[in-house]
XYZ file of N, CA and C in Angstrom:
132
model
N 8.711 -4.023 2.469
C 9.496 -5.036 2.673
C 9.036 -6.228 1.875
N 9.729 -6.978 1.177
C 9.393 -7.973 0.271
C 8.976 -9.107 1.081
N 8.021 -9.873 0.477
C 7.355 -11.229 1.065
C 7.864 -12.333 0.214
N 8.613 -13.348 0.717
C 9.054 -14.454 0.023
C 8.099 -15.712 0.639
N 7.464 -16.409 -0.518
C 6.750 -17.692 -0.216
C 7.310 -18.546 -1.243
N 7.068 -19.685 -0.917
C 7.187 -20.830 -1.837
C 6.132 -20.896 -2.996
N 6.496 -21.553 -3.988
C 5.513 -21.884 -5.286
C 4.418 -22.514 -5.024
N 4.408 -23.484 -3.924
C 3.381 -24.363 -3.626
C 2.221 -23.301 -2.655
N 2.970 -22.403 -1.857
C 2.141 -21.481 -1.265
C 1.375 -20.560 -2.274
N 2.002 -20.272 -3.277
C 1.447 -19.494 -4.370
C 0.395 -20.084 -5.047
N 0.591 -21.290 -5.282
C -0.491 -22.170 -6.112
C -1.732 -22.326 -5.283
N -1.471 -22.808 -4.030
C -2.295 -23.106 -2.798
C -3.367 -21.807 -2.458
N -2.686 -20.824 -2.550
C -3.343 -19.515 -1.911
C -3.360 -18.411 -2.800
N -3.550 -18.748 -4.077
C -3.427 -17.467 -5.129
C -4.256 -16.372 -4.853
N -5.617 -16.585 -4.584
C -6.378 -15.278 -4.097
C -5.819 -14.410 -3.237
N -5.447 -15.092 -2.134
C -4.741 -14.314 -0.784
C -3.717 -13.356 -1.349
N -2.762 -14.004 -2.076
C -1.834 -13.439 -2.778
C -2.215 -12.257 -3.618
N -3.136 -12.491 -4.469
C -3.570 -11.423 -5.511
C -4.183 -10.318 -4.565
N -4.877 -10.509 -3.606
C -5.535 -9.556 -2.765
C -4.297 -8.743 -2.297
N -3.428 -9.602 -1.566
C -2.182 -8.637 -0.916
C -1.598 -7.711 -1.796
N -1.107 -8.421 -3.202
C -0.670 -7.539 -3.995
C -1.325 -6.319 -4.428
N -2.393 -6.437 -4.726
C -3.504 -5.285 -4.971
C -3.402 -4.293 -3.559
N -3.478 -4.831 -2.711
C -3.459 -3.958 -1.574
C -2.089 -3.220 -1.316
N -1.215 -3.887 -1.733
C 0.205 -3.401 -1.604
C 0.416 -2.320 -2.813
N -0.273 -2.317 -3.753
C -0.140 -1.343 -4.893
C -0.882 -0.058 -4.490
N -2.042 -0.077 -3.925
C -2.791 0.942 -3.564
C -2.301 1.588 -2.380
N -1.498 0.997 -1.274
C -0.903 1.424 -0.301
C 0.520 2.533 -0.916
N 1.090 1.770 -1.908
C 2.319 2.592 -2.622
C 1.719 3.798 -3.320
N 0.645 3.657 -3.912
C -0.021 4.917 -4.453
C -0.321 5.898 -3.656
N -0.927 5.643 -2.491
C -1.361 6.352 -1.702
C -0.230 7.028 -0.930
N 0.697 6.384 -0.560
C 2.144 6.920 -0.031
C 2.801 7.862 -1.238
N 2.954 7.593 -2.319
C 3.513 8.376 -3.350
C 2.332 9.825 -3.509
N 1.264 9.506 -3.271
C 0.445 10.822 -3.343
C 0.646 11.637 -2.119
N 0.912 11.112 -0.775
C 0.946 12.007 0.430
C 2.416 12.412 0.234
N 3.389 11.707 -0.142
C 4.606 12.490 -0.195
C 4.582 13.647 -1.261
N 3.854 13.514 -2.409
C 3.733 14.775 -3.278
C 2.890 15.911 -2.481
N 1.978 15.495 -1.980
C 1.360 16.671 -1.221
C 2.061 17.239 -0.119
N 2.975 16.485 0.628
C 3.735 17.084 1.599
C 4.784 17.831 1.165
N 5.201 17.627 -0.144
C 6.257 18.412 -0.769
C 5.786 19.666 -1.045
N 4.458 19.806 -1.705
C 3.871 20.878 -2.213
C 3.590 21.890 -0.918
N 3.362 21.421 0.396
C 3.147 22.062 1.482
C 4.284 22.639 1.990
N 5.453 21.946 1.835
C 6.831 22.396 2.354
C 7.177 23.700 1.474
N 6.938 23.653 0.326
C 7.442 24.747 -0.577
C 6.821 26.109 -0.501
N 5.462 26.011 0.331
C 4.803 27.226 0.487
C 5.162 27.768 1.661
């Protein structure tokens, strides 16, 4: 789900947003790996 914040929040809390974006990417990659593994098991 998208997170909408004001530009002032971004400016004042840049490190927090940076961490959030990096963790989101990691979660997305983990989810994609999970779904790929799940597909492989369902084929067998």
